[in-house]
Structures are given as C-alpha cells and as structure tokens.
Amino acid sequence: MIITTNLDEVLGRLVGKLQDLNNPNGEARDLMLRQVASDTVAQVTYRIHTEGLNSAGKPIGEYANSYMKTRAKYNRSSSKKIIFSLSGQMENDFGIVANQANHYGLGFKNTVNTDKAEWLQERFGRVYDLTEKEKAHANLVANDFIAEYLNG
C-alpha cells in the first residue's frame, strides 16, 4: 500500500507565510503592524486623555486651581486630574503614524502637537510610552494575527 500526502505543498505554503511575516516590507507584516497599532491607539488615548494616567499607570498629576478657570472656558470637566486635553486638538491628532521605515507607530501628525507632548513629558514624566499592560495587549494582538494568518 502506498500513502501519498501533500506535506511538501503544505510546508511550502507555511514557509512562504512565515517568510512574508518576517519580511520587513511584506504585506502580512504590514497588515499585522497596522492591526496592532489600530488596536493599541484606542487604549493609549483613553489612558492618557480620559483616565489621566502615565506610562507607569499612575496619575499624571492634578491641575492647579488657577488653571481650572481656563479649563472652564473650554467647557472641560471640573476634575483636577491632568489629562493633556484643553481644546481636544492633541487627542484628536494622536493616532497611527508611519515611521521612516514604513512601519507603524503611535504619534502625532501635527508637529506642533509633537512638540507639546515632548514639553509636557519633560514636565510630567513619560506618558506616551506604552504601559506593560498595553505592551502585553499589543503582543496578544500580534500573536492572534499570526495564528489566524498561518491557519487561514
């Protein structure tokens, strides 16, 4: 009795998919990075601009009483927790950006907001770095993408 398989064909397809994932300019890698960035940007935006937490998961700080009057003029909440938001411009501009290597990351499209974020971080500490929880979630998203891609 002779048994035939398509093992060579299956392995060939699997190796091809792994090579595409490993290729810095591969379509699969591009899709995976976009999915990770898309999923992560919402978490980071919420953490900073709603919860007011830094990259260590701790409160960024509290607004001074004198600054609360300025916030009231913009119809912002009466909460004193610092959320890096007055006009809404920074959080609306924060999103997925392509870096020089044509990969995806999180950042600002407007350089004025990039400068503001850098100044704020000099004053209040690291805020826009991913938390350990956000890093773990990004890895989970990437792993799920890879499993689905290899099985699809």
Short mmCIF file of C-alpha atoms in Angstrom, two decimals:
data_model
loop_
_atom_site.label_atom_id
_atom_site.label_comp_id
_atom_site.label_asym_id
_atom_site.label_seq_id
_atom_site.Cartn_x
_atom_site.Cartn_y
_atom_site.Cartn_z
CA MET A 1 0.00 0.00 0.00
CA ILE A 2 1.32 3.45 -0.98
CA ILE A 3 0.32 6.52 1.01
CA THR A 4 0.59 9.90 -0.64
CA THR A 5 0.43 13.25 1.06
CA ASN A 6 0.59 16.88 0.15
CA LEU A 7 3.00 17.57 3.01
CA ASP A 8 5.53 19.26 0.72
CA GLU A 9 2.84 21.61 -0.58
CA VAL A 10 1.55 22.40 2.91
CA LEU A 11 5.04 23.02 4.27
CA GLY A 12 5.86 25.18 1.26
CA ARG A 13 2.81 27.39 1.89
CA LEU A 14 3.64 27.62 5.61
CA VAL A 15 7.27 28.57 4.93
CA GLY A 16 6.07 31.21 2.45
CA LYS A 17 3.71 32.71 5.03
CA LEU A 18 6.44 32.74 7.68
CA GLN A 19 8.81 34.46 5.26
CA ASP A 20 6.14 37.07 4.47
CA LEU A 21 5.63 37.74 8.18
CA ASN A 22 9.40 38.02 8.66
CA ASN A 23 9.89 40.32 5.66
CA PRO A 24 10.05 43.95 6.89
CA ASN A 25 8.36 45.02 3.64
CA GLY A 26 5.96 42.07 3.44
CA GLU A 27 2.22 42.57 3.11
CA ALA A 28 1.44 40.27 6.05
CA ARG A 29 3.80 42.13 8.37
CA ASP A 30 2.30 45.43 7.24
CA LEU A 31 -1.23 44.19 8.00
CA MET A 32 -0.16 42.87 11.39
CA LEU A 33 1.54 46.12 12.41
CA ARG A 34 -1.46 48.16 11.30
CA GLN A 35 -3.78 45.93 13.31
CA VAL A 36 -1.58 46.19 16.42
CA ALA A 37 -1.31 49.98 16.08
CA SER A 38 -5.04 50.38 15.45
CA ASP A 39 -5.93 48.31 18.49
CA THR A 40 -3.36 49.99 20.73
CA VAL A 41 -4.04 53.63 19.86
CA ALA A 42 -7.52 53.49 21.39
CA GLN A 43 -6.15 52.13 24.67
CA VAL A 44 -3.37 54.71 24.91
CA THR A 45 -5.69 57.60 24.03
CA TYR A 46 -8.19 56.52 26.68
CA ARG A 47 -5.48 56.05 29.33
CA ILE A 48 -3.97 59.50 28.78
CA HIS A 49 -6.89 61.72 27.76
CA THR A 50 -9.65 60.17 29.87
CA GLU A 51 -8.06 58.36 32.80
CA GLY A 52 -5.11 60.78 33.15
CA LEU A 53 -2.54 58.02 33.69
CA ASN A 54 1.14 57.99 32.75
CA SER A 55 3.17 55.12 31.28
CA ALA A 56 3.62 53.61 34.74
CA GLY A 57 -0.16 53.51 35.21
CA LYS A 58 -0.03 56.29 37.82
CA PRO A 59 -1.92 59.62 37.74
CA ILE A 60 -0.16 62.25 35.63
CA GLY A 61 -0.94 64.87 38.25
CA GLU A 62 -3.50 67.50 39.20
CA TYR A 63 -4.26 70.84 37.59
CA ALA A 64 -3.63 73.95 39.68
CA ASN A 65 -6.72 75.83 40.88
CA SER A 66 -5.73 78.83 38.75
CA TYR A 67 -5.69 76.67 35.60
CA MET A 68 -9.17 75.29 36.32
CA LYS A 69 -10.64 78.66 35.29
CA THR A 70 -9.04 78.30 31.86
CA ARG A 71 -10.42 74.76 31.55
CA ALA A 72 -13.91 76.02 32.44
CA LYS A 73 -13.77 78.45 29.48
CA TYR A 74 -13.33 75.42 27.19
CA ASN A 75 -16.22 73.55 28.86
CA ARG A 76 -13.85 70.92 30.22
CA SER A 77 -14.75 68.83 33.24
CA SER A 78 -14.23 70.14 36.74
CA SER A 79 -11.96 67.20 37.53
CA LYS A 80 -8.47 68.28 38.54
CA LYS A 81 -6.76 65.20 37.08
CA ILE A 82 -4.35 66.12 34.30
CA ILE A 83 -5.48 64.56 31.01
CA PHE A 84 -3.38 66.52 28.49
CA SER A 85 -6.52 67.97 26.95
CA LEU A 86 -7.86 71.50 26.72
CA SER A 87 -9.10 72.16 23.18
CA GLY A 88 -9.21 68.48 22.17
CA GLN A 89 -6.62 69.06 19.46
CA MET A 90 -3.90 66.81 20.90
CA GLU A 91 -6.07 63.75 21.48
CA ASN A 92 -7.74 64.16 18.09
CA ASP A 93 -4.35 64.38 16.41
CA PHE A 94 -2.86 61.39 18.25
CA GLY A 95 -3.07 58.28 16.14
CA ILE A 96 -1.31 55.84 13.89
CA VAL A 97 1.69 57.27 12.07
CA ALA A 98 4.12 55.68 9.63
CA ASN A 99 7.77 55.98 10.57
CA GLN A 100 10.72 56.34 8.22
CA ALA A 101 10.97 52.57 7.74
CA ASN A 102 7.34 52.45 6.56
CA HIS A 103 6.25 50.75 9.75
CA TYR A 104 3.51 51.91 12.05
CA GLY A 105 3.64 53.52 15.43
CA LEU A 106 1.66 55.92 17.56
CA GLY A 107 2.22 59.63 17.49
CA PHE A 108 1.03 62.98 16.18
CA LYS A 109 0.50 64.04 12.59
CA ASN A 110 0.97 67.70 13.54
CA THR A 111 4.49 68.62 14.68
CA VAL A 112 3.11 71.33 16.98
CA ASN A 113 1.37 68.60 18.98
CA THR A 114 4.55 66.51 18.95
CA ASP A 115 6.39 69.48 20.45
CA LYS A 116 3.63 69.99 23.04
CA ALA A 117 3.74 66.31 24.01
CA GLU A 118 7.53 66.43 24.41
CA TRP A 119 7.27 69.56 26.57
CA LEU A 120 4.51 68.00 28.69
CA GLN A 121 6.56 64.84 29.19
CA GLU A 122 9.58 66.91 30.25
CA ARG A 123 7.34 68.47 32.88
CA PHE A 124 5.21 65.48 33.96
CA GLY A 125 7.31 62.42 33.02
CA ARG A 126 6.76 59.65 30.48
CA VAL A 127 3.15 59.45 29.35
CA TYR A 128 3.11 58.38 25.70
CA ASP A 129 5.24 55.24 26.19
CA LEU A 130 3.20 52.04 26.32
CA THR A 131 2.36 50.61 29.72
CA GLU A 132 3.28 47.00 30.45
CA LYS A 133 -0.41 46.11 30.05
CA GLU A 134 -0.54 47.86 26.64
CA LYS A 135 2.64 46.07 25.52
CA ALA A 136 1.16 42.72 26.56
CA HIS A 137 -2.05 43.53 24.69
CA ALA A 138 -0.09 44.53 21.56
CA ASN A 139 1.75 41.18 21.71
CA LEU A 140 -1.56 39.36 22.09
CA VAL A 141 -2.99 41.13 19.05
CA ALA A 142 0.15 40.27 17.04
CA ASN A 143 0.05 36.63 18.16
CA ASP A 144 -3.64 36.34 17.29
CA PHE A 145 -2.96 37.84 13.87
CA ILE A 146 -0.10 35.40 13.25
CA ALA A 147 -2.16 32.38 14.32
CA GLU A 148 -5.05 33.44 12.09
CA TYR A 149 -2.73 34.21 9.18
CA LEU A 150 -0.93 30.87 9.40
CA ASN A 151 -4.17 28.91 9.74
CA GLY A 152 -6.01 30.83 7.03
#
